[in-house]
PDB file of C-alpha atoms in Angstrom:
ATOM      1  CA  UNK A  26      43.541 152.883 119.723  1.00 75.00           C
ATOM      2  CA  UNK A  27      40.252 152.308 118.440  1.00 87.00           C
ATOM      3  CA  UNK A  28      41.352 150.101 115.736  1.00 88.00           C
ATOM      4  CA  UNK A  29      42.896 147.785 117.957  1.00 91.00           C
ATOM      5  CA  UNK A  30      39.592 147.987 120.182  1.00 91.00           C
ATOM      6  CA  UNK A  31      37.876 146.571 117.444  1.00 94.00           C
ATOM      7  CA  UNK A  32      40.254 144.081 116.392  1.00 92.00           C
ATOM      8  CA  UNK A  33      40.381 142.531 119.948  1.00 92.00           C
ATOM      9  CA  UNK A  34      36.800 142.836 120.345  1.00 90.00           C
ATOM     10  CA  UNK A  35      36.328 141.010 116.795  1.00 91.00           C
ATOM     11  CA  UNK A  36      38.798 138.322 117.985  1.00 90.00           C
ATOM     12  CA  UNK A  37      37.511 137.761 121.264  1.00 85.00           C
ATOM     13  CA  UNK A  38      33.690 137.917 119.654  1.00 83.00           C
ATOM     14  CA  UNK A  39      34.368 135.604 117.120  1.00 81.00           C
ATOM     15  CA  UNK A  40      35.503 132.770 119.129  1.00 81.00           C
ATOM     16  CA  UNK A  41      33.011 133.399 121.805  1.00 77.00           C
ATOM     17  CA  UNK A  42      29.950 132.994 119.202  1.00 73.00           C
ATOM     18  CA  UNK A  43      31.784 129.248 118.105  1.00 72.00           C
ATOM     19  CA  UNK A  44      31.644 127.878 121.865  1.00 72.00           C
ATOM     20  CA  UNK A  45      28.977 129.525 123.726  1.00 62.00           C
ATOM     21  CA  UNK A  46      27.494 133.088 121.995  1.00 63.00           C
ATOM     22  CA  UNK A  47      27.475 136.418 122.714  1.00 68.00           C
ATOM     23  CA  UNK A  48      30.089 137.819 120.816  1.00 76.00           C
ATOM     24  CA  UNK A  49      27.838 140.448 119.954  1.00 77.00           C
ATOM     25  CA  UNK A  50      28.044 142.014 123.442  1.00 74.00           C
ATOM     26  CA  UNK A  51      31.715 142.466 122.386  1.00 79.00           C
ATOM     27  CA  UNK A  52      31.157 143.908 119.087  1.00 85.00           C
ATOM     28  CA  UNK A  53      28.194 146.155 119.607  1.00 81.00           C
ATOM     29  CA  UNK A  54      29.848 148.081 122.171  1.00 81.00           C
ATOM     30  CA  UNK A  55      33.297 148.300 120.696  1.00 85.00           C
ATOM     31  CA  UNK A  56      31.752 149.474 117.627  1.00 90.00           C
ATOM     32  CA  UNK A  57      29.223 152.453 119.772  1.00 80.00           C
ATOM     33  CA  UNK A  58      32.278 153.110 121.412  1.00 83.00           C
ATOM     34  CA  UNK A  59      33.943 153.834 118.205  1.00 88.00           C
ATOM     35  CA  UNK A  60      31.342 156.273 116.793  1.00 86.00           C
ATOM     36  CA  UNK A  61      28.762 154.275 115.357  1.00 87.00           C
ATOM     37  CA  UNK A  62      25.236 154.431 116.222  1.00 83.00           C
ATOM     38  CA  UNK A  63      23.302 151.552 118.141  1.00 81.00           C
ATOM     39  CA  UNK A  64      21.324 150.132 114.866  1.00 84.00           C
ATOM     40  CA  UNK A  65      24.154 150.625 112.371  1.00 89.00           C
ATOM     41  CA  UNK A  66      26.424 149.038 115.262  1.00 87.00           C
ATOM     42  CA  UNK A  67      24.494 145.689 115.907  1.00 87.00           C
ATOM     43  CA  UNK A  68      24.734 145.671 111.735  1.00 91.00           C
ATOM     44  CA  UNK A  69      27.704 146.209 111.204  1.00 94.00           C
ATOM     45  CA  UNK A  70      29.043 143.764 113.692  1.00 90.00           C
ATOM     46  CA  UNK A  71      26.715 141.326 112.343  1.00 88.00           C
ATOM     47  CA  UNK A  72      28.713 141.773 109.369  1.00 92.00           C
ATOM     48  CA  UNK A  73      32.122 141.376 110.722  1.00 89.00           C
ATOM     49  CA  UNK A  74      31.162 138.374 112.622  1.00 83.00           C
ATOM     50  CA  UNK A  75      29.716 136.471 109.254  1.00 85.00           C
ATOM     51  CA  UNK A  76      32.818 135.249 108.593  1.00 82.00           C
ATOM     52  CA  UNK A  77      33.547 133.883 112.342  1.00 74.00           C
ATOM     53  CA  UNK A  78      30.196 131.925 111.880  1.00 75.00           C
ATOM     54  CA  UNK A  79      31.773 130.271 108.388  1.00 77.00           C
ATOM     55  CA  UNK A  80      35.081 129.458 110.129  1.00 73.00           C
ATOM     56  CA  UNK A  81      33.255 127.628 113.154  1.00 73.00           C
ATOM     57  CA  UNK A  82      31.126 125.485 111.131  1.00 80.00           C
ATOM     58  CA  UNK A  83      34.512 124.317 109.912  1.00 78.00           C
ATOM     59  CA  UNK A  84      36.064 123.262 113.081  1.00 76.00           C
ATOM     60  CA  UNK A  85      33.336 121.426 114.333  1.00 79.00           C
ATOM     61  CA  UNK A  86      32.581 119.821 110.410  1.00 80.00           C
ATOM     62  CA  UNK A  87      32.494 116.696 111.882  1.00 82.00           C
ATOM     63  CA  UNK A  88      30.198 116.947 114.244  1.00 79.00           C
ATOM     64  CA  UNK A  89      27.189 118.151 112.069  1.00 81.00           C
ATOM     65  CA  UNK A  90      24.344 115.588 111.714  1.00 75.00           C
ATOM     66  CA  UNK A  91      20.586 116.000 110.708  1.00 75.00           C
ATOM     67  CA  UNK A  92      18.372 116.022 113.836  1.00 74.00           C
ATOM     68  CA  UNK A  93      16.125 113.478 113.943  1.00 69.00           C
ATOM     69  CA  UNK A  94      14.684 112.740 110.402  1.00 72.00           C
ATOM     70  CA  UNK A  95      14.767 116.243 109.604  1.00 77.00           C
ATOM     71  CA  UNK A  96      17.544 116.941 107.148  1.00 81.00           C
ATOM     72  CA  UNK A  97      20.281 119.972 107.504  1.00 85.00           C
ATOM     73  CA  UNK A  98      19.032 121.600 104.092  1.00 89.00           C
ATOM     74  CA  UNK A  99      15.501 121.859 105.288  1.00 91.00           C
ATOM     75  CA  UNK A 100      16.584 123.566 108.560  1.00 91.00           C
ATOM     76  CA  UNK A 101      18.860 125.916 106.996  1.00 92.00           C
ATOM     77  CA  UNK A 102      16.514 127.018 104.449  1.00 94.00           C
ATOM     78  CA  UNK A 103      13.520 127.553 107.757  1.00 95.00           C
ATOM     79  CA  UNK A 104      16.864 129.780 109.280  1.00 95.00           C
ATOM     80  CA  UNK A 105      17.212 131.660 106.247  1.00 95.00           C
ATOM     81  CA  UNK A 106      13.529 132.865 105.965  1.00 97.00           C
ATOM     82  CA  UNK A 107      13.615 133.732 109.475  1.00 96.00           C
ATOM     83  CA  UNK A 108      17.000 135.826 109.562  1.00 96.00           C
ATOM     84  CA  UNK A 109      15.534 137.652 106.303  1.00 96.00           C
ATOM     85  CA  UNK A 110      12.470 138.191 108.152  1.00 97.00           C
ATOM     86  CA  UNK A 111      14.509 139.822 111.166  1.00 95.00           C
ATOM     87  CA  UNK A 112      16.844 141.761 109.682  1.00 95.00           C
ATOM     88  CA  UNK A 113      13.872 143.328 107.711  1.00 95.00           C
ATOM     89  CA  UNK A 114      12.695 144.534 111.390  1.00 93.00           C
ATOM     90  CA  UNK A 115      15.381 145.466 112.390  1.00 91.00           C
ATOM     91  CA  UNK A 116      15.920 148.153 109.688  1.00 92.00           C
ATOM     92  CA  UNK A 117      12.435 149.512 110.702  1.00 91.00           C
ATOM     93  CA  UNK A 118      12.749 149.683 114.545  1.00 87.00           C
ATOM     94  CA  UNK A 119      13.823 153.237 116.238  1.00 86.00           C
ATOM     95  CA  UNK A 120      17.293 153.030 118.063  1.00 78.00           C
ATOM     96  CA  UNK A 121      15.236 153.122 121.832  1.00 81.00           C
ATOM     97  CA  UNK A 122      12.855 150.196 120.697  1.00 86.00           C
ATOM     98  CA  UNK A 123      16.050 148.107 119.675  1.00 81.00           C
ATOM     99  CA  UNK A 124      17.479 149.281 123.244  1.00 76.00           C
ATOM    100  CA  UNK A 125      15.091 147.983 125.285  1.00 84.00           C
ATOM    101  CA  UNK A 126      13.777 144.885 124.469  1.00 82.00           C
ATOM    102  CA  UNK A 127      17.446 143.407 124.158  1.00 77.00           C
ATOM    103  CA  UNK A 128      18.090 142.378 127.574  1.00 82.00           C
ATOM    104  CA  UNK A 129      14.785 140.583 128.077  1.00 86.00           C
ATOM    105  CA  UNK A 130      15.563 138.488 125.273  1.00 79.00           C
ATOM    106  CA  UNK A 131      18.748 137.713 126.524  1.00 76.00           C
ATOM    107  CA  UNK A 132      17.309 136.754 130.074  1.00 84.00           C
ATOM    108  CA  UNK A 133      14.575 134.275 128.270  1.00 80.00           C
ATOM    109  CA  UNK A 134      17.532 132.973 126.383  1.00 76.00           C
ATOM    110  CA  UNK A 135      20.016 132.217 129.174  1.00 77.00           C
ATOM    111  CA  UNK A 136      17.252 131.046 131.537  1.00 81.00           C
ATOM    112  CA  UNK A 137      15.958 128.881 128.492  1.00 74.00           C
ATOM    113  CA  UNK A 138      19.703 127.019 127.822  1.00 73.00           C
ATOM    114  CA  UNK A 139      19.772 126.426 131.900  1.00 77.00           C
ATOM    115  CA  UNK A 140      16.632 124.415 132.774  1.00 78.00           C
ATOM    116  CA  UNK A 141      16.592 123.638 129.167  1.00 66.00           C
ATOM    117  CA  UNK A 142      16.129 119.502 130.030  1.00 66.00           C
ATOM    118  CA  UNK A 143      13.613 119.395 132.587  1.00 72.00           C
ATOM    119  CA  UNK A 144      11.576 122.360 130.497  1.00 68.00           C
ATOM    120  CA  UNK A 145      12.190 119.714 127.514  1.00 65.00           C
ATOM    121  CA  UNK A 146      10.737 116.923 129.048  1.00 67.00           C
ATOM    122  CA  UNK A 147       8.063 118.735 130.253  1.00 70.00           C
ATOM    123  CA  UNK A 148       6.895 120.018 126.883  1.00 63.00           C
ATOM    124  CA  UNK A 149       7.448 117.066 125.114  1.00 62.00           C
ATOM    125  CA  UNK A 150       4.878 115.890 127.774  1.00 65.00           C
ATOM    126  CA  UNK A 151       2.384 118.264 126.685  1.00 61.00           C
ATOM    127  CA  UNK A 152       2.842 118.151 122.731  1.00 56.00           C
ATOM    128  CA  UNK A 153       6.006 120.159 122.086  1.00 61.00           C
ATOM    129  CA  UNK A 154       7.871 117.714 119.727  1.00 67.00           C
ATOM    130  CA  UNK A 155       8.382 116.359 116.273  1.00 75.00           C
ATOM    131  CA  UNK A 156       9.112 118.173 113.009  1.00 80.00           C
ATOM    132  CA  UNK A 157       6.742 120.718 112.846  1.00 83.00           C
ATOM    133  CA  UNK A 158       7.608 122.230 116.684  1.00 83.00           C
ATOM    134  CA  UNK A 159      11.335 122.276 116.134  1.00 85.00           C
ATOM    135  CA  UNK A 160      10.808 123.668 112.612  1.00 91.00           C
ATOM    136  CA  UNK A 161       8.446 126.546 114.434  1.00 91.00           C
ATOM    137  CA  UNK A 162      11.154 127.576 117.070  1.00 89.00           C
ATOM    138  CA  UNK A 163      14.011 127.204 114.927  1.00 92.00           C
ATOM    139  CA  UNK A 164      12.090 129.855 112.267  1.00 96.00           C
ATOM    140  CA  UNK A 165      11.193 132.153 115.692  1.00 93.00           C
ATOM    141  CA  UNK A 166      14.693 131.887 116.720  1.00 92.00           C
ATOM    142  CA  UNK A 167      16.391 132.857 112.952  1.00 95.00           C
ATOM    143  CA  UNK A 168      13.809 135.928 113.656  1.00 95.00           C
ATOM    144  CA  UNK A 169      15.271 137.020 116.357  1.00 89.00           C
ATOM    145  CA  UNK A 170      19.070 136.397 115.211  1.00 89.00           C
ATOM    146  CA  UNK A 171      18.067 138.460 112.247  1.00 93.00           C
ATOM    147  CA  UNK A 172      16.970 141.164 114.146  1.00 91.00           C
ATOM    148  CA  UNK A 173      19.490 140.832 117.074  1.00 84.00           C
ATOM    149  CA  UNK A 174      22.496 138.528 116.773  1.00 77.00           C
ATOM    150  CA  UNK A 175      23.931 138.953 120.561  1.00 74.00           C
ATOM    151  CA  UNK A 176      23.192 135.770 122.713  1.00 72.00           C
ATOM    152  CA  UNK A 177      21.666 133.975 119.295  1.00 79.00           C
ATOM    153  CA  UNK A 178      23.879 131.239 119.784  1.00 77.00           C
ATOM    154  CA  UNK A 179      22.578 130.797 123.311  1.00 76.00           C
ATOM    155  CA  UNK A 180      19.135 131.190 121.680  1.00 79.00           C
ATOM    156  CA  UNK A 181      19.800 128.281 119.338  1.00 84.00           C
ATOM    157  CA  UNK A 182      21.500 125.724 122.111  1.00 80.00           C
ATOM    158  CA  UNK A 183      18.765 126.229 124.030  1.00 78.00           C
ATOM    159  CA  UNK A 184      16.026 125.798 121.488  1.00 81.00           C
ATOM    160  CA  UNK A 185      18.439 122.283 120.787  1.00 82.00           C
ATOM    161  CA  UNK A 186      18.402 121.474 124.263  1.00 78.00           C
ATOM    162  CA  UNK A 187      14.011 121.837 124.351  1.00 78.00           C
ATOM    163  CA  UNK A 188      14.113 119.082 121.774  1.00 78.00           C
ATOM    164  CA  UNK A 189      16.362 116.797 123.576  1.00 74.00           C
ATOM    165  CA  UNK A 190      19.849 117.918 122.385  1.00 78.00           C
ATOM    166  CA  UNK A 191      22.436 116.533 124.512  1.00 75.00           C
ATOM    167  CA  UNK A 192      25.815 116.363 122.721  1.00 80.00           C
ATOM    168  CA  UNK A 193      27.408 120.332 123.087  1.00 78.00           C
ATOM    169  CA  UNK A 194      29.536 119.365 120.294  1.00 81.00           C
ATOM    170  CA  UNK A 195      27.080 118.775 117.908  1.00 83.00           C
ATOM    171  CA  UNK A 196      24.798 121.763 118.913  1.00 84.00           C
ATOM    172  CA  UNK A 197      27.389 123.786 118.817  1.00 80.00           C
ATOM    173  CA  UNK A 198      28.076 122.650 115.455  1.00 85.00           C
ATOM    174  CA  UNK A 199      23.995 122.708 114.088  1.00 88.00           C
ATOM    175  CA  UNK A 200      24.283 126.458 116.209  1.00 85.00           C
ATOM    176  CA  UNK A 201      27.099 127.988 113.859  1.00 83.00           C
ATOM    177  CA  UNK A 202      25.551 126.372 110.833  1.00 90.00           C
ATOM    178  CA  UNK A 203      22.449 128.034 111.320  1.00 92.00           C
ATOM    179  CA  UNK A 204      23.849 131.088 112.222  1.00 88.00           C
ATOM    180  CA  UNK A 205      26.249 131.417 109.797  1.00 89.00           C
ATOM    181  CA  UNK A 206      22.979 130.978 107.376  1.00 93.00           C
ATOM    182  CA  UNK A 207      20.257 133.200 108.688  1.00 94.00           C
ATOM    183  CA  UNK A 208      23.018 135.770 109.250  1.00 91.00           C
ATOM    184  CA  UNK A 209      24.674 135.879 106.036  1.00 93.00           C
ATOM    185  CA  UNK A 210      20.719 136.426 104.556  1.00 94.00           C
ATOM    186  CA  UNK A 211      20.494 139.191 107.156  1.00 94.00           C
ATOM    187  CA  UNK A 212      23.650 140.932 105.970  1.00 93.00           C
ATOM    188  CA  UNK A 213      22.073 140.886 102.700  1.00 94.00           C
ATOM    189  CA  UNK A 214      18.877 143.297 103.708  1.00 95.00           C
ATOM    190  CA  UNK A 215      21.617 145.191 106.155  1.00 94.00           C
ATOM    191  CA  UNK A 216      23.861 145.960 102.894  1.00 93.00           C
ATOM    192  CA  UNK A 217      20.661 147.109 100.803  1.00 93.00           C
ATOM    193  CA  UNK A 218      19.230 149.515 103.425  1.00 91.00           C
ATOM    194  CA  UNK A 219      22.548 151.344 104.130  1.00 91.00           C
ATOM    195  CA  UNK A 220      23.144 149.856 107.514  1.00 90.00           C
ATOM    196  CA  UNK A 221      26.741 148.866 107.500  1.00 93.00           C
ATOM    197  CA  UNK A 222      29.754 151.052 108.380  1.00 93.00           C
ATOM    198  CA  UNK A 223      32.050 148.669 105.652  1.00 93.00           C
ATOM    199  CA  UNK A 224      35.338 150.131 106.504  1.00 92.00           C
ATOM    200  CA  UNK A 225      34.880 149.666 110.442  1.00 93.00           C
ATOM    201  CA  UNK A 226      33.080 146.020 109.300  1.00 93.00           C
ATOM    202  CA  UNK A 227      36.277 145.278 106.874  1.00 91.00           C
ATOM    203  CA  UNK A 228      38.859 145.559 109.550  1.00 89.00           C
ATOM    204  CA  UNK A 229      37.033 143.335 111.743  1.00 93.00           C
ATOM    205  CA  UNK A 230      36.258 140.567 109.384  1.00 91.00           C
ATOM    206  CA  UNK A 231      40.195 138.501 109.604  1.00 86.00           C
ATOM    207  CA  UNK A 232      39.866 138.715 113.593  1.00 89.00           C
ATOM    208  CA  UNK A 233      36.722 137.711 113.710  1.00 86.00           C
ATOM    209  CA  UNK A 234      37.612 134.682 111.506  1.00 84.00           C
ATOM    210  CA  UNK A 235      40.807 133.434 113.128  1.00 85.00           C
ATOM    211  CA  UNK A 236      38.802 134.011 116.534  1.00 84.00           C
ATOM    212  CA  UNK A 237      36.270 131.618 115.493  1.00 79.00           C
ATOM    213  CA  UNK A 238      38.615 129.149 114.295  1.00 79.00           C
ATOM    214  CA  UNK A 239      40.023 129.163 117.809  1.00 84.00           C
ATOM    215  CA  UNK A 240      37.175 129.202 119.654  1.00 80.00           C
ATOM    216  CA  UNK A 241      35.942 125.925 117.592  1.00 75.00           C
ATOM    217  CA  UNK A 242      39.283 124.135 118.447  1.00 78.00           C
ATOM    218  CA  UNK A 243      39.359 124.821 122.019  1.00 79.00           C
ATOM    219  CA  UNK A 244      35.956 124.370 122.737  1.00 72.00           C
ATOM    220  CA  UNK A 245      35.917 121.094 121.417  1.00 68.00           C
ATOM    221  CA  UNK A 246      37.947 120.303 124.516  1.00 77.00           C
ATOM    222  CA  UNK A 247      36.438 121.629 126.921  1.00 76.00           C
ATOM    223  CA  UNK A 248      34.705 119.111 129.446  1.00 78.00           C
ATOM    224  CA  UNK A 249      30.569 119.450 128.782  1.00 70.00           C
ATOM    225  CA  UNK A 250      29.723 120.236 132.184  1.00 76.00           C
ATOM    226  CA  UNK A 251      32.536 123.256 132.332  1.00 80.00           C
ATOM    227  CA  UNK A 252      31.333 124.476 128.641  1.00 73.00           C
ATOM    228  CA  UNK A 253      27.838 124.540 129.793  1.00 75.00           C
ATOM    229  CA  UNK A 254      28.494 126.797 133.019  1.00 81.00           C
ATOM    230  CA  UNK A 255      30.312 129.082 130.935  1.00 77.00           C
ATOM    231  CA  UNK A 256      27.563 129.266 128.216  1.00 75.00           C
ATOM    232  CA  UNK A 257      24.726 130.164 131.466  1.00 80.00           C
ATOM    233  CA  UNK A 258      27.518 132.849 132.491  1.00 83.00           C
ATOM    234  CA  UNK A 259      27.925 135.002 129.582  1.00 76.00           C
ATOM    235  CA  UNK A 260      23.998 134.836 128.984  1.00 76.00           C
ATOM    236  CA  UNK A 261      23.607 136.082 132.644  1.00 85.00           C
ATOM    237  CA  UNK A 262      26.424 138.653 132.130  1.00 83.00           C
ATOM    238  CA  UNK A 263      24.837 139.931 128.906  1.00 74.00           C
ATOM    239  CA  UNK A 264      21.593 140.055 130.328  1.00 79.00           C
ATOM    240  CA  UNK A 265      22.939 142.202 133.691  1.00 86.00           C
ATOM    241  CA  UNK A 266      25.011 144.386 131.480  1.00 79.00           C
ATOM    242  CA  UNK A 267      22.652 145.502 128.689  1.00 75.00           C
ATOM    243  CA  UNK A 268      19.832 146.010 131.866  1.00 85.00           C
ATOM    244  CA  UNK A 269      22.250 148.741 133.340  1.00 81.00           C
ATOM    245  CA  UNK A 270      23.782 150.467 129.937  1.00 69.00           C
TER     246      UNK A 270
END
């Protein structure tokens, strides 16, 4: 029974974090629910999900494009200093610390992706723009999906949408690019300070994978406006549902 809780959770996770995010929510629970405890949990299911991340920048391969004049390698190699740098925090912070401040990052996340264009504007208005500002956030962001990875892919879209992202395809490509990156650095500092449960992580990995593969292919299909509802939704759920655990 609890194999096949973390199988479907794994599934289900993986091709939530190619479309929208989140998967995380379905992972860390599954995974507490199993036995393991909250830090090792969010680790391990970082793990499983690595592979989800890989398969998702695959189905949307064709949408990837540099943003602005700022080339992919340069951002990826900004997301990898900033996943190392959270996953190195994470290690350090007590299970009730890590408890806590989830949900309010979840909240600024969700609330970030929905008024994301008229915020944009706004602080493009007041200086918030160019190379060096989207380099900034996107380090700040790799952070906290080191630390965290529930609701970074909502982080990410909406950090995309501050700069004046509009295409969901393509952010959702640059968004599981990046966070197959900074997460696969983060897996690396999980694995060295004994974080990861590798049996519970090894029988998630294939869902995980052929969920992300789906979730690319369907949500490629998905009408924009529909996709971007959705995306609000689980960030709201998250938020609600970590508030009251």
């Amino acid at each position: 029974m609890t194999e096949t809780l973390l199988l479907v959770a794994a599934f289900l996770a993986g091709a939530m974090n190619a479309v929208a995010g989140g998967g995380s929510f379905l992972t860390l629970p599954a995974l507490i629910y199993a036995g393991v405890p909250p830090v090792a949990a969010n680790a391990t299911g970082t793990v499983a999900l690595l592979p989800g991340y890989a398969s998702g920048v695959y189905g949307y391969r064709n949408d990837l494009a540099p943003v602005g004049d700022l080339g992919l390698p340069v951002m990826a190699l900004v997301s990898l200093v900033g996943g190392l740098a959270g996953a190195g925090l994470l290690l350090v912070t007590p299970d009730e610390v890590f408890r806590g401040v989830v949900p309010w990052l979840l909240l600024l996340a969700t609330g970030l992706f929905a008024f994301g264009g008229a915020l944009a504007a706004r602080l493009r208005s007041v200086g918030l723009h160019g190379r060096g500002a989207l380099l900034a956030t996107l380090f700040v962001v790799s952070v906290y999906g080191g630390y965290f990875n529930g609701g970074l892919g909502i982080l990410l879209l909406a950090q995309f949408s501050l700069f004046g992202m509009t295409d969901l395809n393509a952010m959702n490509g640059l968004k599981n690019l990046f966070s197959a990156v900074l997460t696969a650095i983060a897996v690396v500092a999980y694995a060295a300070g004994g974080a990861v449960d590798w049996p519970k992580a090894a029988l998630m990995i294939l869902a995980a994978v052929a969920g992300g593969y789906v979730g690319a292919r369907v949500g490629r299909r998905i009408p924009s406006a529909v996709l971007r509802g959705g995306i609000i939704a689980v960030g709201l759920a998250m938020s609600l549902l970590f508030f009251l655990k």
